[in-house]
Amino acid sequence: MCPITVMPEGSEVTVARVTGGGEASKRLSELGLVPGVQVSVVQNGGGPLLLKVGDSRFALGQGMALKVFVDGAC
Amino acid sequence: MGYTVALTGNPNTGKTSLFNALTGSNQHVGNWPGVTVERKEGRFRMGDGEVKVVDLPGIYSLGAASLDEEIAADFLLRSRPDLAIVVADGSNLERSLYLAVQMLETGTPLVLALNMMDAAAEKGITIDVEKLSALLGIPVVPTVARRKEGIEDLKKRVLDELKNRTAPLNSFALPYGERLGPLFDEMEAFLTTKPELIPGLPARTAAVKFTEGDSVVLAAAESAGLLPALESILSGSGAAVESALGYDLQTAVIERRWGFVSGVTAEAVTRDLSLKTRLSLSDRIDRVVTSRTLGLPLFFLVTWAIFRLTYALGDPLVEIFGGLFESLGERSAGFLAAAGLSDVMVSFIQDGLIGGVGSVVVFFPHIFILFAFIAVLEDSGYMARGAFVMDRVMHLMGLHGKSFIPMLMGFGCNVPSMMATRILERPRDRMITLLILPFMSCSARLPVFVLFSGAFFGPHAGTAVFSLYILGIVVAVGAAKILGSTLFKGESSQLVMELPPYHIPSAGMVFRHAWERGFLFLQKAGTFILLSVVAVWALASLPWGVEYGSEESLVGSIGKVLAPLFQPAGFGFWQAAVALFFGFLAKEVVVGTFGALLGAGEAGLAAALPTLFTPLSAYAFLVMTLLYVPCVAAVAAFKRETGSWKWTFFMIAYTTLVGYGGAVLVYQGGRLLGLG
């Protein structure tokens, strides 16, 4: 498991968990970032991440993205 | 009888278009999250049924994060409309259904409007409407709101539901599974022995929402004194479920909902996979537009091009309009004098009315064009990309990318931009953004910039105006930084924002938006600016007998009291003081005042101004006009949004000080450099 922030652009990953349990992680979960969901990393260049979840694109600030852990080794 | 129906749905699902189609009201449809910032109501009739439709801000779920979402969630949960229309994006059904499922759980009667069916067809998506309706247990109506398709059918189904439904929609129970199910059974059993937590909300849903930490339900439980009992259930049975699942209960609840949604989607939706390659056009554009290297330069290029184009297209039109007003003034003066009107009246009409108002109205093309470009930015989806690439820059000032959306809108008009701050999640971010918005150079300041730059900076006029826009941004950045580290300490919340798919803005929509804003400007010219100009003219003519607009007139006396204050900034003469004084009513009035005082239209002013200003003091004057207290309408909007007179007065005082300080700095600094 590793944070989605280390994933390179163009990678397809599966959400393992969203940490925290507070308002922020609730928001992420309600946008569809729940365990088992496929996400593609469209943009990851130091600033906010651009993720594609289903047919939607979301921008996540670095701090937010750090809460999202995905399957795989770093 | 009358019914109340709420219109709810995710941002960018065409909800506002649907509202317009249902009620015939006319609003702007934007493309970034949170365009509907005010509570909008409309009505429709069908047969003997009259329905009031409340258009709610777009939300992704009933869990509120920003003020906007709070407004919507609160209305849906507490005010309990007779029915809710959930607007779903047919081309992205899965996302839209999450809110629909949450709404089902509340027991409110629902009708699902399956909107944007044309976009769905383009993407090769087919939705089995009958099956979807059967799976959800509610009527589903396909619509294309932009083309007004399916609207009559929707009205009919809404009225059917309202008239024929006798019991609340209690039958829906989301299958929460063998682990969560028993937990909710236990909480439900406890809650049914007590009075309802929220009137109309089923006990099971209250249990679910309590478990996922919903703030409305938590507050209700606390005031009912049920908090300790419910929490002990969670820490007992709830903890056991958590350890069995491997993640927290909140995630578990949300995950189950998504599980249900994907099940429904899988059954009701079929995709033509051969069209898949075309889908990624938005992605491919995004690779370039949001990239680390190209994103920001591209964004600056776009904004710069917008301002250049606004002038390139607007300037020739201004000359034409200016000439028209000039000759209108002269002709009517000749005509009126021949008709035997007194000199005073002729001067009033020629100098006061036609000169003063005319000098403002000629800028209509600029304002129209600027708002058309802003509408294009919003409607195409690029605005959200701007927020994305600006996120890093905004972090330097202690805010995040979303704050940039109101700031960019502020270039059009500060008033709607202040309302747009409601998309921000944290009160701190919102307050800082509100306080720096007045520095965004709104289109009302444009006439002043254009007039002065044209008169003083010749071929460099465009650069001079652009530099003022940049200055406004720089001051806003500095102010945000200072406010964020003094009065509003703390971390900014993090960016979470949907980037809507790109689409080609519809010409009709862009024209309508630009026309609405442009019309407001003309209206302002016909009322506010006209009255101010008349007041200036009257004050410039009184007491009777003095030379019009001379130092001895009333306006001259007022100006002379204020003028010494502006000596250090290089424009210590009474006309400038008077113009700034009246500029508080509306910033265009600065031009109108000079127009009325110097008795000249736009073209004449360009010749008359150099008798008062040097290029350096002119620039200092523009800096003052840019930064000092925004117009009275913006001040009123600020008071409405903050609800605080204290902060409103703070804003008035600090912007005026910054404007004055900036003007003095420019003038004195320029003189030191030998520019005076």
PDB file of C-alpha atoms in Angstrom, chain B residues 72-248:
ATOM      1  CA  ALA B  72     -28.734  22.504   0.030  1.00  0.00           C
ATOM      2  CA  ALA B  73     -28.393  19.662   2.551  1.00  0.00           C
ATOM      3  CA  ASP B  74     -30.175  21.631   5.227  1.00  0.00           C
ATOM      4  CA  PHE B  75     -33.113  22.383   2.959  1.00  0.00           C
ATOM      5  CA  LEU B  76     -33.446  18.758   1.854  1.00  0.00           C
ATOM      6  CA  LEU B  77     -33.135  17.235   5.320  1.00  0.00           C
ATOM      7  CA  ARG B  78     -34.912  19.767   7.490  1.00  0.00           C
ATOM      8  CA  SER B  79     -37.348  21.771   5.401  1.00  0.00           C
ATOM      9  CA  ARG B  80     -38.469  18.554   3.716  1.00  0.00           C
ATOM     10  CA  PRO B  81     -39.960  19.575   0.383  1.00  0.00           C
ATOM     11  CA  ASP B  82     -43.062  17.708  -0.830  1.00  0.00           C
ATOM     12  CA  LEU B  83     -40.924  16.123  -3.518  1.00  0.00           C
ATOM     13  CA  ALA B  84     -37.398  16.361  -4.841  1.00  0.00           C
ATOM     14  CA  ILE B  85     -36.340  16.162  -8.461  1.00  0.00           C
ATOM     15  CA  VAL B  86     -32.867  14.638  -8.544  1.00  0.00           C
ATOM     16  CA  VAL B  87     -31.104  15.689 -11.728  1.00  0.00           C
ATOM     17  CA  ALA B  88     -28.716  13.035 -12.986  1.00  0.00           C
ATOM     18  CA  ASP B  89     -26.123  13.362 -15.723  1.00  0.00           C
ATOM     19  CA  GLY B  90     -27.034  10.603 -18.165  1.00  0.00           C
ATOM     20  CA  SER B  91     -23.484  10.571 -19.504  1.00  0.00           C
ATOM     21  CA  ASN B  92     -22.106   9.955 -16.004  1.00  0.00           C
ATOM     22  CA  LEU B  93     -24.920   8.105 -14.285  1.00  0.00           C
ATOM     23  CA  GLU B  94     -22.903   6.333 -11.608  1.00  0.00           C
ATOM     24  CA  ARG B  95     -21.713   9.565 -10.021  1.00  0.00           C
ATOM     25  CA  SER B  96     -25.179  11.124 -10.067  1.00  0.00           C
ATOM     26  CA  LEU B  97     -26.826   8.123  -8.468  1.00  0.00           C
ATOM     27  CA  TYR B  98     -24.935   8.439  -5.182  1.00  0.00           C
ATOM     28  CA  LEU B  99     -26.953  11.511  -4.230  1.00  0.00           C
ATOM     29  CA  ALA B 100     -30.132   9.874  -5.557  1.00  0.00           C
ATOM     30  CA  VAL B 101     -29.567   6.916  -3.222  1.00  0.00           C
ATOM     31  CA  GLN B 102     -28.968   9.222  -0.258  1.00  0.00           C
ATOM     32  CA  MET B 103     -32.185  11.021  -1.131  1.00  0.00           C
ATOM     33  CA  LEU B 104     -34.047   7.703  -1.339  1.00  0.00           C
ATOM     34  CA  GLU B 105     -32.918   6.931   2.194  1.00  0.00           C
ATOM     35  CA  THR B 106     -34.465  10.150   3.492  1.00  0.00           C
ATOM     36  CA  GLY B 107     -37.929   8.969   2.463  1.00  0.00           C
ATOM     37  CA  THR B 108     -38.653  12.090   0.422  1.00  0.00           C
ATOM     38  CA  PRO B 109     -40.743  11.314  -2.685  1.00  0.00           C
ATOM     39  CA  LEU B 110     -38.442  11.543  -5.701  1.00  0.00           C
ATOM     40  CA  VAL B 111     -38.458  11.847  -9.458  1.00  0.00           C
ATOM     41  CA  LEU B 112     -35.174  11.220 -11.247  1.00  0.00           C
ATOM     42  CA  ALA B 113     -34.567  13.498 -14.236  1.00  0.00           C
ATOM     43  CA  LEU B 114     -32.114  11.710 -16.470  1.00  0.00           C
ATOM     44  CA  ASN B 115     -30.606  14.774 -18.097  1.00  0.00           C
ATOM     45  CA  MET B 116     -27.989  15.226 -20.824  1.00  0.00           C
ATOM     46  CA  MET B 117     -29.242  12.173 -22.657  1.00  0.00           C
ATOM     47  CA  ASP B 118     -27.804  13.626 -25.868  1.00  0.00           C
ATOM     48  CA  ALA B 119     -24.289  13.639 -24.373  1.00  0.00           C
ATOM     49  CA  ALA B 120     -24.870  10.072 -23.184  1.00  0.00           C
ATOM     50  CA  ALA B 121     -25.847   8.962 -26.686  1.00  0.00           C
ATOM     51  CA  GLU B 122     -22.739  10.630 -28.088  1.00  0.00           C
ATOM     52  CA  LYS B 123     -20.617   8.668 -25.668  1.00  0.00           C
ATOM     53  CA  GLY B 124     -22.287   5.448 -26.735  1.00  0.00           C
ATOM     54  CA  ILE B 125     -24.187   5.053 -23.475  1.00  0.00           C
ATOM     55  CA  THR B 126     -27.667   3.514 -23.464  1.00  0.00           C
ATOM     56  CA  ILE B 127     -29.767   3.584 -20.311  1.00  0.00           C
ATOM     57  CA  ASP B 128     -32.668   1.232 -19.755  1.00  0.00           C
ATOM     58  CA  VAL B 129     -35.081   3.732 -18.233  1.00  0.00           C
ATOM     59  CA  GLU B 130     -37.714   1.158 -17.265  1.00  0.00           C
ATOM     60  CA  LYS B 131     -35.178  -0.996 -15.491  1.00  0.00           C
ATOM     61  CA  LEU B 132     -33.577   1.921 -13.702  1.00  0.00           C
ATOM     62  CA  SER B 133     -36.998   3.055 -12.512  1.00  0.00           C
ATOM     63  CA  ALA B 134     -37.809  -0.469 -11.260  1.00  0.00           C
ATOM     64  CA  LEU B 135     -34.453  -0.847  -9.476  1.00  0.00           C
ATOM     65  CA  LEU B 136     -34.753   2.481  -7.677  1.00  0.00           C
ATOM     66  CA  GLY B 137     -38.511   2.344  -7.187  1.00  0.00           C
ATOM     67  CA  ILE B 138     -39.078   5.904  -8.435  1.00  0.00           C
ATOM     68  CA  PRO B 139     -40.201   7.480 -11.724  1.00  0.00           C
ATOM     69  CA  VAL B 140     -37.330   8.182 -14.133  1.00  0.00           C
ATOM     70  CA  VAL B 141     -37.743  10.737 -16.936  1.00  0.00           C
ATOM     71  CA  PRO B 142     -35.137  11.225 -19.687  1.00  0.00           C
ATOM     72  CA  THR B 143     -34.556  14.910 -20.532  1.00  0.00           C
ATOM     73  CA  VAL B 144     -32.317  17.185 -22.560  1.00  0.00           C
ATOM     74  CA  ALA B 145     -32.807  20.443 -20.687  1.00  0.00           C
ATOM     75  CA  ARG B 146     -30.761  22.577 -23.076  1.00  0.00           C
ATOM     76  CA  ARG B 147     -33.151  21.655 -25.868  1.00  0.00           C
ATOM     77  CA  LYS B 148     -36.218  21.567 -23.578  1.00  0.00           C
ATOM     78  CA  GLU B 149     -36.842  17.901 -24.320  1.00  0.00           C
ATOM     79  CA  GLY B 150     -38.777  15.781 -21.854  1.00  0.00           C
ATOM     80  CA  ILE B 151     -39.839  18.774 -19.754  1.00  0.00           C
ATOM     81  CA  GLU B 152     -43.602  18.298 -20.150  1.00  0.00           C
ATOM     82  CA  ASP B 153     -43.225  14.634 -19.292  1.00  0.00           C
ATOM     83  CA  LEU B 154     -41.210  15.556 -16.206  1.00  0.00           C
ATOM     84  CA  LYS B 155     -43.869  18.021 -15.044  1.00  0.00           C
ATOM     85  CA  LYS B 156     -46.545  15.402 -15.519  1.00  0.00           C
ATOM     86  CA  ARG B 157     -44.679  12.746 -13.533  1.00  0.00           C
ATOM     87  CA  VAL B 158     -43.915  15.220 -10.750  1.00  0.00           C
ATOM     88  CA  LEU B 159     -47.596  16.152 -10.429  1.00  0.00           C
ATOM     89  CA  ASP B 160     -48.655  12.491 -10.577  1.00  0.00           C
ATOM     90  CA  GLU B 161     -46.342  11.718  -7.690  1.00  0.00           C
ATOM     91  CA  LEU B 162     -47.490  14.726  -5.698  1.00  0.00           C
ATOM     92  CA  LYS B 163     -51.176  13.959  -6.132  1.00  0.00           C
ATOM     93  CA  ASN B 164     -51.248  10.201  -5.889  1.00  0.00           C
ATOM     94  CA  ARG B 165     -48.698   9.464  -3.219  1.00  0.00           C
ATOM     95  CA  THR B 166     -50.383   9.126   0.131  1.00  0.00           C
ATOM     96  CA  ALA B 167     -47.609   7.617   2.222  1.00  0.00           C
ATOM     97  CA  PRO B 168     -43.993   8.768   2.448  1.00  0.00           C
ATOM     98  CA  LEU B 169     -41.497   6.750   0.497  1.00  0.00           C
ATOM     99  CA  ASN B 170     -40.489   4.491   3.348  1.00  0.00           C
ATOM    100  CA  SER B 171     -40.063   1.233   1.576  1.00  0.00           C
ATOM    101  CA  PHE B 172     -36.532   1.803   0.358  1.00  0.00           C
ATOM    102  CA  ALA B 173     -33.895   0.077   2.462  1.00  0.00           C
ATOM    103  CA  LEU B 174     -30.397  -0.062   1.117  1.00  0.00           C
ATOM    104  CA  PRO B 175     -28.889  -3.521   1.665  1.00  0.00           C
ATOM    105  CA  TYR B 176     -26.121  -2.721   4.116  1.00  0.00           C
ATOM    106  CA  GLY B 177     -24.961  -6.300   4.344  1.00  0.00           C
ATOM    107  CA  GLU B 178     -24.593  -8.862   7.105  1.00  0.00           C
ATOM    108  CA  ARG B 179     -22.159  -6.837   9.172  1.00  0.00           C
ATOM    109  CA  LEU B 180     -23.611  -3.340   9.080  1.00  0.00           C
ATOM    110  CA  GLY B 181     -27.227  -4.548   8.888  1.00  0.00           C
ATOM    111  CA  PRO B 182     -27.485  -5.848  12.468  1.00  0.00           C
ATOM    112  CA  LEU B 183     -25.770  -2.722  13.794  1.00  0.00           C
ATOM    113  CA  PHE B 184     -28.363  -0.511  12.130  1.00  0.00           C
ATOM    114  CA  ASP B 185     -31.147  -2.837  13.350  1.00  0.00           C
ATOM    115  CA  GLU B 186     -29.958  -2.266  16.900  1.00  0.00           C
ATOM    116  CA  MET B 187     -29.770   1.510  16.525  1.00  0.00           C
ATOM    117  CA  GLU B 188     -33.105   1.638  14.697  1.00  0.00           C
ATOM    118  CA  ALA B 189     -34.789  -0.369  17.444  1.00  0.00           C
ATOM    119  CA  PHE B 190     -33.454   2.102  19.986  1.00  0.00           C
ATOM    120  CA  LEU B 191     -34.432   5.171  17.949  1.00  0.00           C
ATOM    121  CA  THR B 192     -38.018   4.032  17.269  1.00  0.00           C
ATOM    122  CA  THR B 193     -38.678   4.149  21.026  1.00  0.00           C
ATOM    123  CA  LYS B 194     -37.851   7.876  20.996  1.00  0.00           C
ATOM    124  CA  PRO B 195     -39.449  10.836  19.260  1.00  0.00           C
ATOM    125  CA  GLU B 196     -38.197  11.350  15.698  1.00  0.00           C
ATOM    126  CA  LEU B 197     -34.727  12.928  15.582  1.00  0.00           C
ATOM    127  CA  ILE B 198     -35.600  14.934  12.503  1.00  0.00           C
ATOM    128  CA  PRO B 199     -39.315  15.104  11.648  1.00  0.00           C
ATOM    129  CA  GLY B 200     -40.031  12.858   8.672  1.00  0.00           C
ATOM    130  CA  LEU B 201     -36.634  11.171   8.598  1.00  0.00           C
ATOM    131  CA  PRO B 202     -36.960   7.364   8.947  1.00  0.00           C
ATOM    132  CA  ALA B 203     -35.312   5.970  12.092  1.00  0.00           C
ATOM    133  CA  ARG B 204     -33.080   3.623  10.115  1.00  0.00           C
ATOM    134  CA  THR B 205     -31.778   6.461   7.979  1.00  0.00           C
ATOM    135  CA  ALA B 206     -31.146   8.484  11.130  1.00  0.00           C
ATOM    136  CA  ALA B 207     -29.099   5.517  12.434  1.00  0.00           C
ATOM    137  CA  VAL B 208     -27.114   5.301   9.176  1.00  0.00           C
ATOM    138  CA  LYS B 209     -26.477   9.028   9.040  1.00  0.00           C
ATOM    139  CA  PHE B 210     -25.440   9.090  12.699  1.00  0.00           C
ATOM    140  CA  THR B 211     -22.941   6.324  12.005  1.00  0.00           C
ATOM    141  CA  GLU B 212     -21.381   8.157   9.092  1.00  0.00           C
ATOM    142  CA  GLY B 213     -21.041  11.279  11.226  1.00  0.00           C
ATOM    143  CA  ASP B 214     -23.626  13.502   9.481  1.00  0.00           C
ATOM    144  CA  SER B 215     -23.507  16.874  11.199  1.00  0.00           C
ATOM    145  CA  VAL B 216     -27.245  17.606  10.963  1.00  0.00           C
ATOM    146  CA  VAL B 217     -28.180  14.286  12.571  1.00  0.00           C
ATOM    147  CA  LEU B 218     -25.402  14.536  15.171  1.00  0.00           C
ATOM    148  CA  ALA B 219     -26.675  17.946  16.229  1.00  0.00           C
ATOM    149  CA  ALA B 220     -30.249  16.652  16.429  1.00  0.00           C
ATOM    150  CA  ALA B 221     -29.125  13.675  18.541  1.00  0.00           C
ATOM    151  CA  GLU B 222     -27.258  15.960  20.868  1.00  0.00           C
ATOM    152  CA  SER B 223     -30.183  18.300  21.449  1.00  0.00           C
ATOM    153  CA  ALA B 224     -32.473  15.298  22.020  1.00  0.00           C
ATOM    154  CA  GLY B 225     -30.028  14.003  24.654  1.00  0.00           C
ATOM    155  CA  LEU B 226     -29.496  10.743  22.751  1.00  0.00           C
ATOM    156  CA  LEU B 227     -25.828  11.229  22.021  1.00  0.00           C
ATOM    157  CA  PRO B 228     -24.379   9.060  24.850  1.00  0.00           C
ATOM    158  CA  ALA B 229     -26.735   6.139  24.182  1.00  0.00           C
ATOM    159  CA  LEU B 230     -26.051   6.103  20.420  1.00  0.00           C
ATOM    160  CA  GLU B 231     -22.337   6.459  20.933  1.00  0.00           C
ATOM    161  CA  SER B 232     -22.269   3.532  23.313  1.00  0.00           C
ATOM    162  CA  ILE B 233     -23.912   1.355  20.638  1.00  0.00           C
ATOM    163  CA  LEU B 234     -21.243   2.478  18.170  1.00  0.00           C
ATOM    164  CA  SER B 235     -18.360   1.833  20.534  1.00  0.00           C
ATOM    165  CA  GLY B 236     -19.811  -1.588  21.405  1.00  0.00           C
ATOM    166  CA  SER B 237     -21.321  -3.343  18.384  1.00  0.00           C
ATOM    167  CA  GLY B 238     -19.885  -0.738  15.990  1.00  0.00           C
ATOM    168  CA  ALA B 239     -16.286  -1.395  17.016  1.00  0.00           C
ATOM    169  CA  ALA B 240     -16.757  -5.121  16.464  1.00  0.00           C
ATOM    170  CA  VAL B 241     -18.024  -4.432  12.914  1.00  0.00           C
ATOM    171  CA  GLU B 242     -15.076  -2.135  12.268  1.00  0.00           C
ATOM    172  CA  SER B 243     -12.499  -4.696  13.226  1.00  0.00           C
ATOM    173  CA  ALA B 244     -14.267  -7.363  11.159  1.00  0.00           C
ATOM    174  CA  LEU B 245     -14.339  -5.093   8.083  1.00  0.00           C
ATOM    175  CA  GLY B 246     -10.830  -3.751   8.375  1.00  0.00           C
ATOM    176  CA  TYR B 247     -11.842  -0.128   7.923  1.00  0.00           C
ATOM    177  CA  ASP B 248     -13.904   2.462   9.743  1.00  0.00           C
TER     178      ASP B 248
END
